[in-house]
mmCIF file of C-alpha atoms in Angstrom:
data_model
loop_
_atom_site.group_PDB
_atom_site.id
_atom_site.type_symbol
_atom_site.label_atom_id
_atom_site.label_comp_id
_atom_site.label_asym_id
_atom_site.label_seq_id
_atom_site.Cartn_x
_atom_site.Cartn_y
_atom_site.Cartn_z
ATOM 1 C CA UNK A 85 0.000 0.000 0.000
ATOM 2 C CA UNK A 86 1.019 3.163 -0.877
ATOM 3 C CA UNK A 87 0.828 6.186 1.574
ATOM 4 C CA UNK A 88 2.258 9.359 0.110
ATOM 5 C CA UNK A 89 3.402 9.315 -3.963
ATOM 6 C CA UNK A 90 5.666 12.443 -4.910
ATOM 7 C CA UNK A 91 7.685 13.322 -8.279
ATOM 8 C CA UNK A 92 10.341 10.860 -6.885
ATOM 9 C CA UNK A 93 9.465 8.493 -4.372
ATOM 10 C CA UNK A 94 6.560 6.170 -2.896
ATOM 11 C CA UNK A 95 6.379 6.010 0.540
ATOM 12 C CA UNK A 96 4.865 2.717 1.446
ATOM 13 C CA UNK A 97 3.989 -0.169 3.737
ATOM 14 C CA UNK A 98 7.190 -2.477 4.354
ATOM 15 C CA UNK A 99 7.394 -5.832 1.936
ATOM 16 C CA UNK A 100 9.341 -8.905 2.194
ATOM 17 C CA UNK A 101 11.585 -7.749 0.078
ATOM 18 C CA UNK A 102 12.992 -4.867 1.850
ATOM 19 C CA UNK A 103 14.279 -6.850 4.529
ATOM 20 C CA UNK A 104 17.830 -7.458 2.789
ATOM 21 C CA UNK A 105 18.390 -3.953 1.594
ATOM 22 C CA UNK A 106 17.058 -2.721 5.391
ATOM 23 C CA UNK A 107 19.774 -4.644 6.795
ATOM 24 C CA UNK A 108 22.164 -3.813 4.558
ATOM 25 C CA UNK A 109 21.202 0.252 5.179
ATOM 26 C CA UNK A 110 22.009 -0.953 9.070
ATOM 27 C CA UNK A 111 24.755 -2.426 8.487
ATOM 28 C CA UNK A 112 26.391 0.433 7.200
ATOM 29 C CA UNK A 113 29.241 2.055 9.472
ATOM 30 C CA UNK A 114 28.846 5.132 7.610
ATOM 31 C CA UNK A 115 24.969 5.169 7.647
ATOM 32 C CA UNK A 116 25.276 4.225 11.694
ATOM 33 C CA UNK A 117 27.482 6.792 12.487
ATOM 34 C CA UNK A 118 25.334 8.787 14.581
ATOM 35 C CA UNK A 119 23.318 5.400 16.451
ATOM 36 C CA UNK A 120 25.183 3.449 19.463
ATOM 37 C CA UNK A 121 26.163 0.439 17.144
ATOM 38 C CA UNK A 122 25.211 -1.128 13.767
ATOM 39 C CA UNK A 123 22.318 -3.686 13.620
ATOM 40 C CA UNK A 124 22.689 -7.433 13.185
ATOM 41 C CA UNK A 125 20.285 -8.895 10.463
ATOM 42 C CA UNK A 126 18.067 -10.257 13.097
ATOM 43 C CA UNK A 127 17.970 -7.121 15.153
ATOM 44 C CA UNK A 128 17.068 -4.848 11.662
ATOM 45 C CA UNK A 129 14.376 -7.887 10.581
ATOM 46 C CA UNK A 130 12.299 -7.345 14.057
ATOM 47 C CA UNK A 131 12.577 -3.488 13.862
ATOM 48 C CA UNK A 132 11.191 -3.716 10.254
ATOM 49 C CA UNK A 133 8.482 -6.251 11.326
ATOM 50 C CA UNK A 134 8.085 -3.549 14.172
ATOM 51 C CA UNK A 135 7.322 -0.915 11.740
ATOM 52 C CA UNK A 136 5.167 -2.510 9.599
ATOM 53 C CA UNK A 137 2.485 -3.644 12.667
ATOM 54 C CA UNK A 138 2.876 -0.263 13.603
ATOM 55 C CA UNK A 139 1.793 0.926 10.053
ATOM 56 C CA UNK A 140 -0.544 -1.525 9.828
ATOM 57 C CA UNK A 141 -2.708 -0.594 12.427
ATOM 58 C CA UNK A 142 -2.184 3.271 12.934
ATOM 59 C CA UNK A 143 -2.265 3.901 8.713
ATOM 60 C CA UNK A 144 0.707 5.812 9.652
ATOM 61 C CA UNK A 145 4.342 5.472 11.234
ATOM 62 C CA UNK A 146 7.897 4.906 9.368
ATOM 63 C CA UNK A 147 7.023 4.257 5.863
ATOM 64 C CA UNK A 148 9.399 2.311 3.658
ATOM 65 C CA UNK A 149 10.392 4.146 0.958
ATOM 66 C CA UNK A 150 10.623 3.799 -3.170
ATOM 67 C CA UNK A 151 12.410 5.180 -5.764
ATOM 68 C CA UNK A 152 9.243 5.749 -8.231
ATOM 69 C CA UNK A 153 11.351 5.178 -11.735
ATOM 70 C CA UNK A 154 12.222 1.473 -10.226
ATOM 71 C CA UNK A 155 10.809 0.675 -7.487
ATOM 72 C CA UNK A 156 14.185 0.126 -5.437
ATOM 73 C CA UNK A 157 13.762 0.436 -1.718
ATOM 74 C CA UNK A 158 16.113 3.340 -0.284
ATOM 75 C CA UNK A 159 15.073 3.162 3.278
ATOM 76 C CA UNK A 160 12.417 4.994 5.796
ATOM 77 C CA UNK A 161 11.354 8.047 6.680
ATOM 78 C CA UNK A 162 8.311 9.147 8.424
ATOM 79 C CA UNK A 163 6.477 9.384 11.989
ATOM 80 C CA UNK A 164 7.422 7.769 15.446
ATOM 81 C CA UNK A 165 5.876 8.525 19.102
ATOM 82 C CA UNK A 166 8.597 9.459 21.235
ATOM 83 C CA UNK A 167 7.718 8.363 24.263
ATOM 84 C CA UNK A 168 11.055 8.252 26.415
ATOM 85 C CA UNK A 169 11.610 10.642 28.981
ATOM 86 C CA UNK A 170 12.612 14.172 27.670
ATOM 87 C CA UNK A 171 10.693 17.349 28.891
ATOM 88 C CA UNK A 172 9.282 17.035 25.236
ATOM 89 C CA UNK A 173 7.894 14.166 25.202
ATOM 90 C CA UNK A 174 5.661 12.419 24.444
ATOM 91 C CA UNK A 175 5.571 13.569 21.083
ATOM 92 C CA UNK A 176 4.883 13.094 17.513
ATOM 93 C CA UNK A 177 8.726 12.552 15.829
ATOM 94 C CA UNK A 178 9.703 12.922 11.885
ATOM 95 C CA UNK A 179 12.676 10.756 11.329
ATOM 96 C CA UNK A 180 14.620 8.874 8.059
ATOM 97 C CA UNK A 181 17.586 6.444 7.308
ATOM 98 C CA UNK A 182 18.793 6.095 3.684
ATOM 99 C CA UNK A 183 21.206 3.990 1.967
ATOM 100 C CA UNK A 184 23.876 5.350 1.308
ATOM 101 C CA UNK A 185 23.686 5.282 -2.377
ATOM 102 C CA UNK A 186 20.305 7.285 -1.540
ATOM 103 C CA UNK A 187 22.581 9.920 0.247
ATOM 104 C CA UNK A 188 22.878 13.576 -1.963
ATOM 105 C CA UNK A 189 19.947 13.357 -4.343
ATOM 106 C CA UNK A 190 17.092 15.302 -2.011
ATOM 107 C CA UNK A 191 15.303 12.629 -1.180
ATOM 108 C CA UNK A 192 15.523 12.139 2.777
ATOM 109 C CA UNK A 193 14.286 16.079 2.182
ATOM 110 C CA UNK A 194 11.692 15.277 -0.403
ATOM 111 C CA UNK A 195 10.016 12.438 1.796
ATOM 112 C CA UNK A 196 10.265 14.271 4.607
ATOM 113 C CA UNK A 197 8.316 17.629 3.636
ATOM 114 C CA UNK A 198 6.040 15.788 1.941
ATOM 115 C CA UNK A 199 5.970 13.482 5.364
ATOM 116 C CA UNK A 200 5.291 16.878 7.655
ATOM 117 C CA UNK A 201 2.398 18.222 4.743
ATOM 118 C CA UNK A 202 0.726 14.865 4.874
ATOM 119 C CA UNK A 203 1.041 14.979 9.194
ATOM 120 C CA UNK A 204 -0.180 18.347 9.313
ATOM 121 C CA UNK A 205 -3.095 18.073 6.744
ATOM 122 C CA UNK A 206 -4.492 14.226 6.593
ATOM 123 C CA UNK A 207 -3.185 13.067 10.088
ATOM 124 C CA UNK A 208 -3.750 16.324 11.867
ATOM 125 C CA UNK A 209 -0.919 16.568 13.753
ATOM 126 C CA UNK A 210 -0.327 20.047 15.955
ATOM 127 C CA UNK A 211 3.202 19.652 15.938
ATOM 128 C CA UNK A 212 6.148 17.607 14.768
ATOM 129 C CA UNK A 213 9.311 17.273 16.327
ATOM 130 C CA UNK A 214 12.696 15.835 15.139
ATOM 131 C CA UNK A 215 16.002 15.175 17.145
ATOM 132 C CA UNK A 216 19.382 13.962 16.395
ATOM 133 C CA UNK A 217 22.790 13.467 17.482
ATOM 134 C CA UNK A 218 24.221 16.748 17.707
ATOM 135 C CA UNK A 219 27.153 15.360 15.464
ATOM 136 C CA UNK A 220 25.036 14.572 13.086
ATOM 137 C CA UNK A 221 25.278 17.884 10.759
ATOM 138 C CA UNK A 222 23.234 15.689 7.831
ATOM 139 C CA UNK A 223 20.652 15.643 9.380
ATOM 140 C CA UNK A 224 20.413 18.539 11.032
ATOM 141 C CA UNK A 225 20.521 20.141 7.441
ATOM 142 C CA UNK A 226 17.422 18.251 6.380
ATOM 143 C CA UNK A 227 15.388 19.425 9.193
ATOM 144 C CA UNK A 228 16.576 23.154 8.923
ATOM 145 C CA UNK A 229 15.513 22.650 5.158
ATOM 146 C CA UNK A 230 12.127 20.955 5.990
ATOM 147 C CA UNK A 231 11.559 24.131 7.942
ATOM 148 C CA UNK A 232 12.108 22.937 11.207
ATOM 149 C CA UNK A 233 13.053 25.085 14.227
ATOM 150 C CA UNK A 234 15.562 24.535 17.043
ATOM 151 C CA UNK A 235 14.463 24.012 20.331
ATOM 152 C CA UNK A 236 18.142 24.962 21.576
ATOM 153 C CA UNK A 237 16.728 24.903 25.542
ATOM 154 C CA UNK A 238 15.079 21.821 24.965
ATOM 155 C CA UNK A 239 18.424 19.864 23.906
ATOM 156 C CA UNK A 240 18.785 16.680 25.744
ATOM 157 C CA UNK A 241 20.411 13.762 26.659
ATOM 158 C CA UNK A 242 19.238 10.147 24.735
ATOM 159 C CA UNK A 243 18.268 8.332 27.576
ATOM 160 C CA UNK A 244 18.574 5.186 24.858
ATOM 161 C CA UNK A 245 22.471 6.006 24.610
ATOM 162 C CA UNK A 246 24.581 5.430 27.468
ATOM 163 C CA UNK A 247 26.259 8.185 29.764
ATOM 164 C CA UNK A 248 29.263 9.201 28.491
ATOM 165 C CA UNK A 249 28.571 8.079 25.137
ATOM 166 C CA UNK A 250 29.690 10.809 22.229
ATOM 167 C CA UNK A 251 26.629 10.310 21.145
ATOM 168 C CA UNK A 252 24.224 11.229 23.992
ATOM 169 C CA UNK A 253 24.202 14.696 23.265
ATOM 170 C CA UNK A 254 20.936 15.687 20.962
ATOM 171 C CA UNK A 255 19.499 18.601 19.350
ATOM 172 C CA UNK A 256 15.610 19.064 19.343
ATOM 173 C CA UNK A 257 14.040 20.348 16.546
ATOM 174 C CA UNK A 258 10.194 21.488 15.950
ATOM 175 C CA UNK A 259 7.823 22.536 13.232
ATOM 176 C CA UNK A 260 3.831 23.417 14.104
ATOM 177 C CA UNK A 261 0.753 23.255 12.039
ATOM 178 C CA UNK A 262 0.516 26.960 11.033
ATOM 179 C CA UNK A 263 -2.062 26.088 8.543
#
């Protein structure tokens, strides 16, 4: 099933098929830079299978997504509920992961605006937040491009990473439903 179609890409309910190229994505040192550790196969299988319940029953969450002209699967990138503890939360999150390949054509930028128009006008969403690693200048840029705000003050600590990790440190980010 298809969720959001734009010029480029299909965002989409997870298949079979994209297991391999999901763990392969995960797999990726350079992809995983800014997570903890790279996923094993069986760890990247169950968060797939995770996404697709998730999509399955809320008709929204972390869609896979398509490369229109062939169909190739490039990655994710759509909604969460952060639910950890974070003065923020909980709260409705934008997020993506590519392949690398995928990396430099628009498209984590493409999915994701059309991700936050589809939020704010079929879903209904008030507000939409994204965080990251505040190493993690790549993504950072997407969100300032999507038209996302920082929440400096509201910068936190992953309580998912462990203390002293270099990669506790995040940045919040928001964008609201002006419309």
């Amino acid at each position: 099933m298809t969720f959001i179609e734009i010029d480029r890409l299909l965002l989409r309910g997870w298949r079979d098929d994209d297991l391999a190229p999901f763990a392969a994505i995960n797999a990726d040192a350079t992809v995983m830079a800014h997570f903890p550790a790279i996923l094993s196969r069986e760890n990247s299988d169950a968060l797939a299978m995770r996404f697709r319940r998730f999509l399955e029953v809320n008709h929204w969450g972390l869609y896979a997504v398509a490369v229109k002209s062939s169909e190739r699967f490039i990655g994710f990138v759509g909604f969460a509920r952060a639910e950890f503890a974070a003065c923020f939360t909980p709260a409705t999150e934008i997020g993506w992961r590519l392949s690398l390949a995928s990396w430099g054509h628009g498209y984590a930028t493409e999915a994701a605006w059309a991700c936050i128009a589809h939020g704010f006008a079929v879903l209904g969403f008030g507000e939409i937040v994204s965080f990251t690693a505040r190493s993690n200048g790549r993504s950072i840029a997407v969100m300032e491009r999507i038209g996302m705000l920082r929440s400096a003050e509201e910068d936190f600590e992953h309580p998912s990473v462990p203390a002293g990790h270099a990669l506790r440190d995040h940045v919040l980010y928001r964008i609201t439903n002006s419309g």
